[in-house]
PDB file of C-alpha atoms in Angstrom:
ATOM      1  CA  UNK A   1      26.058  -1.542  -8.460  1.00 62.00           C
ATOM      2  CA  UNK A   2      26.376   2.304  -8.643  1.00 82.00           C
ATOM      3  CA  UNK A   3      28.258   2.839 -11.719  1.00 93.00           C
ATOM      4  CA  UNK A   4      28.473   6.551 -11.154  1.00 95.00           C
ATOM      5  CA  UNK A   5      30.288   6.163  -7.733  1.00 96.00           C
ATOM      6  CA  UNK A   6      32.848   3.812  -9.366  1.00 97.00           C
ATOM      7  CA  UNK A   7      33.307   6.083 -12.341  1.00 96.00           C
ATOM      8  CA  UNK A   8      33.823   8.945  -9.977  1.00 96.00           C
ATOM      9  CA  UNK A   9      36.696   7.000  -8.162  1.00 97.00           C
ATOM     10  CA  UNK A  10      38.279   5.702 -11.273  1.00 96.00           C
ATOM     11  CA  UNK A  11      38.086   8.969 -13.402  1.00 94.00           C
ATOM     12  CA  UNK A  12      37.186  12.258 -11.458  1.00 96.00           C
ATOM     13  CA  UNK A  13      38.412  11.813  -7.570  1.00 97.00           C
ATOM     14  CA  UNK A  14      42.001  12.324  -8.735  1.00 97.00           C
ATOM     15  CA  UNK A  15      41.429  15.226 -11.041  1.00 96.00           C
ATOM     16  CA  UNK A  16      39.572  17.096  -8.015  1.00 97.00           C
ATOM     17  CA  UNK A  17      42.555  16.469  -5.745  1.00 97.00           C
ATOM     18  CA  UNK A  18      44.792  17.841  -8.456  1.00 96.00           C
ATOM     19  CA  UNK A  19      42.867  20.970  -8.660  1.00 95.00           C
ATOM     20  CA  UNK A  20      42.947  21.569  -4.932  1.00 96.00           C
ATOM     21  CA  UNK A  21      45.219  24.320  -3.845  1.00 96.00           C
ATOM     22  CA  UNK A  22      47.741  22.532  -1.084  1.00 96.00           C
ATOM     23  CA  UNK A  23      47.549  25.889   0.911  1.00 97.00           C
ATOM     24  CA  UNK A  24      43.747  25.114   1.612  1.00 97.00           C
ATOM     25  CA  UNK A  25      42.877  25.299   5.079  1.00 97.00           C
ATOM     26  CA  UNK A  26      40.341  22.394   6.333  1.00 97.00           C
ATOM     27  CA  UNK A  27      36.821  23.493   7.406  1.00 96.00           C
ATOM     28  CA  UNK A  28      37.439  21.013  10.106  1.00 96.00           C
ATOM     29  CA  UNK A  29      39.747  18.670  11.434  1.00 95.00           C
ATOM     30  CA  UNK A  30      43.653  18.983  11.828  1.00 94.00           C
ATOM     31  CA  UNK A  31      45.094  17.485   8.419  1.00 96.00           C
ATOM     32  CA  UNK A  32      46.348  19.473   5.652  1.00 97.00           C
ATOM     33  CA  UNK A  33      45.621  18.683   2.156  1.00 98.00           C
ATOM     34  CA  UNK A  34      48.560  16.332   1.872  1.00 98.00           C
ATOM     35  CA  UNK A  35      47.855  14.843   5.209  1.00 97.00           C
ATOM     36  CA  UNK A  36      44.302  14.218   4.066  1.00 97.00           C
ATOM     37  CA  UNK A  37      45.438  12.567   0.564  1.00 98.00           C
ATOM     38  CA  UNK A  38      48.037  10.327   2.290  1.00 98.00           C
ATOM     39  CA  UNK A  39      45.078   9.189   4.945  1.00 97.00           C
ATOM     40  CA  UNK A  40      42.916   8.445   1.903  1.00 97.00           C
ATOM     41  CA  UNK A  41      45.625   6.389   0.287  1.00 98.00           C
ATOM     42  CA  UNK A  42      46.095   4.393   3.598  1.00 96.00           C
ATOM     43  CA  UNK A  43      42.292   3.815   3.660  1.00 97.00           C
ATOM     44  CA  UNK A  44      42.394   2.261   0.093  1.00 98.00           C
ATOM     45  CA  UNK A  45      44.902  -0.036   1.210  1.00 98.00           C
ATOM     46  CA  UNK A  46      42.634  -1.119   3.690  1.00 97.00           C
ATOM     47  CA  UNK A  47      40.047  -1.498   0.718  1.00 98.00           C
ATOM     48  CA  UNK A  48      42.316  -3.243  -1.590  1.00 98.00           C
ATOM     49  CA  UNK A  49      43.545  -5.772   1.162  1.00 96.00           C
ATOM     50  CA  UNK A  50      47.209  -4.852   1.403  1.00 97.00           C
ATOM     51  CA  UNK A  51      46.389  -3.877   4.916  1.00 96.00           C
ATOM     52  CA  UNK A  52      44.907  -6.658   6.734  1.00 95.00           C
ATOM     53  CA  UNK A  53      42.326  -6.434   9.643  1.00 94.00           C
ATOM     54  CA  UNK A  54      41.403  -9.587  11.481  1.00 95.00           C
ATOM     55  CA  UNK A  55      39.204  -7.766  14.016  1.00 95.00           C
ATOM     56  CA  UNK A  56      36.071  -5.924  13.370  1.00 96.00           C
ATOM     57  CA  UNK A  57      36.077  -3.081  16.173  1.00 95.00           C
ATOM     58  CA  UNK A  58      32.305  -2.496  15.843  1.00 96.00           C
ATOM     59  CA  UNK A  59      30.263  -4.047  18.666  1.00 96.00           C
ATOM     60  CA  UNK A  60      28.336  -6.987  17.033  1.00 95.00           C
ATOM     61  CA  UNK A  61      24.977  -5.178  18.058  1.00 97.00           C
ATOM     62  CA  UNK A  62      25.931  -2.040  16.433  1.00 97.00           C
ATOM     63  CA  UNK A  63      27.154  -3.545  13.048  1.00 97.00           C
ATOM     64  CA  UNK A  64      23.881  -3.882  11.182  1.00 97.00           C
ATOM     65  CA  UNK A  65      23.463   0.049  12.120  1.00 97.00           C
ATOM     66  CA  UNK A  66      26.951   0.809  10.721  1.00 97.00           C
ATOM     67  CA  UNK A  67      26.240  -0.968   7.511  1.00 97.00           C
ATOM     68  CA  UNK A  68      23.006   0.556   6.848  1.00 98.00           C
ATOM     69  CA  UNK A  69      24.687   3.860   7.299  1.00 98.00           C
ATOM     70  CA  UNK A  70      27.514   2.895   4.815  1.00 97.00           C
ATOM     71  CA  UNK A  71      24.951   2.006   2.235  1.00 97.00           C
ATOM     72  CA  UNK A  72      22.780   5.207   2.748  1.00 96.00           C
ATOM     73  CA  UNK A  73      23.459   8.611   1.415  1.00 92.00           C
ATOM     74  CA  UNK A  74      24.119  10.085   4.478  1.00 96.00           C
ATOM     75  CA  UNK A  75      27.550  11.796   4.866  1.00 95.00           C
ATOM     76  CA  UNK A  76      30.210  11.201   7.410  1.00 95.00           C
ATOM     77  CA  UNK A  77      29.892  13.881  10.222  1.00 94.00           C
ATOM     78  CA  UNK A  78      32.619  16.667  10.197  1.00 94.00           C
ATOM     79  CA  UNK A  79      35.341  15.466  12.837  1.00 89.00           C
ATOM     80  CA  UNK A  80      34.571  11.983  12.627  1.00 86.00           C
ATOM     81  CA  UNK A  81      36.824  10.089  14.937  1.00 83.00           C
ATOM     82  CA  UNK A  82      38.907   7.092  13.464  1.00 83.00           C
ATOM     83  CA  UNK A  83      40.269   5.331  16.377  1.00 81.00           C
ATOM     84  CA  UNK A  84      43.411   3.892  14.339  1.00 80.00           C
ATOM     85  CA  UNK A  85      44.474   7.678  13.965  1.00 83.00           C
ATOM     86  CA  UNK A  86      46.352   9.611  16.586  1.00 84.00           C
ATOM     87  CA  UNK A  87      44.942  12.749  17.899  1.00 85.00           C
ATOM     88  CA  UNK A  88      47.582  14.538  15.703  1.00 88.00           C
ATOM     89  CA  UNK A  89      47.713  13.859  12.036  1.00 89.00           C
ATOM     90  CA  UNK A  90      50.671  11.869  10.796  1.00 91.00           C
ATOM     91  CA  UNK A  91      53.572  13.450   9.289  1.00 93.00           C
ATOM     92  CA  UNK A  92      53.544  13.619   5.414  1.00 95.00           C
ATOM     93  CA  UNK A  93      55.450  10.658   3.651  1.00 96.00           C
ATOM     94  CA  UNK A  94      55.932  12.425   0.292  1.00 97.00           C
ATOM     95  CA  UNK A  95      58.036  15.295  -0.403  1.00 97.00           C
ATOM     96  CA  UNK A  96      55.016  16.909  -2.647  1.00 97.00           C
ATOM     97  CA  UNK A  97      51.427  16.738  -2.821  1.00 97.00           C
ATOM     98  CA  UNK A  98      51.546  15.657  -6.452  1.00 97.00           C
ATOM     99  CA  UNK A  99      53.873  12.639  -5.051  1.00 98.00           C
ATOM    100  CA  UNK A 100      50.867  11.870  -2.572  1.00 98.00           C
ATOM    101  CA  UNK A 101      48.280  11.822  -5.223  1.00 98.00           C
ATOM    102  CA  UNK A 102      50.371   9.580  -7.516  1.00 98.00           C
ATOM    103  CA  UNK A 103      50.549   7.154  -4.463  1.00 98.00           C
ATOM    104  CA  UNK A 104      46.842   7.386  -4.004  1.00 98.00           C
ATOM    105  CA  UNK A 105      46.155   6.845  -7.669  1.00 98.00           C
ATOM    106  CA  UNK A 106      48.223   3.684  -7.689  1.00 98.00           C
ATOM    107  CA  UNK A 107      46.290   2.430  -4.834  1.00 98.00           C
ATOM    108  CA  UNK A 108      42.940   3.093  -6.419  1.00 98.00           C
ATOM    109  CA  UNK A 109      44.286   1.201  -9.556  1.00 98.00           C
ATOM    110  CA  UNK A 110      45.247  -1.653  -7.511  1.00 98.00           C
ATOM    111  CA  UNK A 111      41.919  -1.738  -5.687  1.00 98.00           C
ATOM    112  CA  UNK A 112      40.170  -2.145  -8.988  1.00 98.00           C
ATOM    113  CA  UNK A 113      42.690  -4.828 -10.160  1.00 98.00           C
ATOM    114  CA  UNK A 114      42.222  -6.973  -7.096  1.00 98.00           C
ATOM    115  CA  UNK A 115      38.506  -6.978  -7.440  1.00 98.00           C
ATOM    116  CA  UNK A 116      38.669  -7.784 -11.404  1.00 97.00           C
ATOM    117  CA  UNK A 117      40.858 -10.629 -10.634  1.00 98.00           C
ATOM    118  CA  UNK A 118      38.231 -11.951  -8.062  1.00 97.00           C
ATOM    119  CA  UNK A 119      34.808 -10.352  -8.198  1.00 96.00           C
ATOM    120  CA  UNK A 120      33.600 -12.487  -5.217  1.00 97.00           C
ATOM    121  CA  UNK A 121      36.179 -11.175  -2.949  1.00 98.00           C
ATOM    122  CA  UNK A 122      35.369  -9.759   0.570  1.00 98.00           C
ATOM    123  CA  UNK A 123      37.667  -7.678   2.516  1.00 98.00           C
ATOM    124  CA  UNK A 124      37.444  -7.005   6.165  1.00 97.00           C
ATOM    125  CA  UNK A 125      36.971  -3.302   7.159  1.00 97.00           C
ATOM    126  CA  UNK A 126      37.698  -2.976  10.903  1.00 96.00           C
ATOM    127  CA  UNK A 127      34.463  -0.864  11.310  1.00 96.00           C
ATOM    128  CA  UNK A 128      31.819  -1.841   8.707  1.00 97.00           C
ATOM    129  CA  UNK A 129      32.839  -5.879   8.549  1.00 97.00           C
ATOM    130  CA  UNK A 130      33.569  -7.882   5.469  1.00 97.00           C
ATOM    131  CA  UNK A 131      32.814  -5.698   2.326  1.00 98.00           C
ATOM    132  CA  UNK A 132      32.406  -6.965  -1.350  1.00 98.00           C
ATOM    133  CA  UNK A 133      33.213  -4.632  -4.176  1.00 98.00           C
ATOM    134  CA  UNK A 134      30.008  -2.863  -4.353  1.00 97.00           C
ATOM    135  CA  UNK A 135      30.008  -2.109  -0.654  1.00 98.00           C
ATOM    136  CA  UNK A 136      33.781  -0.881  -0.872  1.00 98.00           C
ATOM    137  CA  UNK A 137      33.069   1.422  -3.558  1.00 98.00           C
ATOM    138  CA  UNK A 138      30.108   2.907  -1.523  1.00 97.00           C
ATOM    139  CA  UNK A 139      32.533   3.337   1.413  1.00 98.00           C
ATOM    140  CA  UNK A 140      35.376   4.866  -0.605  1.00 98.00           C
ATOM    141  CA  UNK A 141      33.026   7.206  -2.490  1.00 97.00           C
ATOM    142  CA  UNK A 142      31.314   8.335   0.976  1.00 97.00           C
ATOM    143  CA  UNK A 143      34.724   8.842   2.295  1.00 97.00           C
ATOM    144  CA  UNK A 144      36.176  10.876  -0.703  1.00 97.00           C
ATOM    145  CA  UNK A 145      33.163  13.079  -0.595  1.00 97.00           C
ATOM    146  CA  UNK A 146      33.727  13.499   3.101  1.00 96.00           C
ATOM    147  CA  UNK A 147      37.601  14.687   2.714  1.00 97.00           C
ATOM    148  CA  UNK A 148      36.890  16.759  -0.471  1.00 97.00           C
ATOM    149  CA  UNK A 149      34.023  18.820   1.361  1.00 96.00           C
ATOM    150  CA  UNK A 150      36.545  19.133   4.151  1.00 97.00           C
ATOM    151  CA  UNK A 151      38.688  21.250   1.907  1.00 97.00           C
ATOM    152  CA  UNK A 152      35.678  23.153   0.221  1.00 95.00           C
ATOM    153  CA  UNK A 153      35.128  20.879  -2.710  1.00 94.00           C
ATOM    154  CA  UNK A 154      31.376  20.050  -3.673  1.00 89.00           C
ATOM    155  CA  UNK A 155      31.736  17.688  -6.602  1.00 84.00           C
ATOM    156  CA  UNK A 156      28.041  16.766  -6.521  1.00 72.00           C
ATOM    157  CA  UNK A 157      26.880  20.354  -6.787  1.00 55.00           C
ATOM    158  CA  UNK A 158      29.199  21.088  -9.972  1.00 45.00           C
TER     159      UNK A 158
END
């Protein structure tokens, strides 16, 4: 278990988002700051089980390689495609970036509560398969760093 990654998600990620200027242009991709935050909240809903996935969309012969990538320190590539997302970013759901951050924070709290109630829980991710708590932390952390870098934030160099 990587307590630093868990701690980052519990205590530091939201503060990085709160410090991010909503007008910051992305280094890559089409999402603006608020769309990225709302997208991340959606991904946390995958990880906390609010959004259920029956199928694993990764071909079985590639799943092991995907899981090895997940557990590595290799970052997601810029412009990584998510087949569940449209070519154009979804319109924002919230009136403000702060409201979007509030929603994300609530989803992260729920994520930790779900696994505190059932530490043996496995939740299906459509790309990486059934993930336990540690694997889910790894994925959320990797994903968080990806989107922070998208907007010029390098939390691991600070």
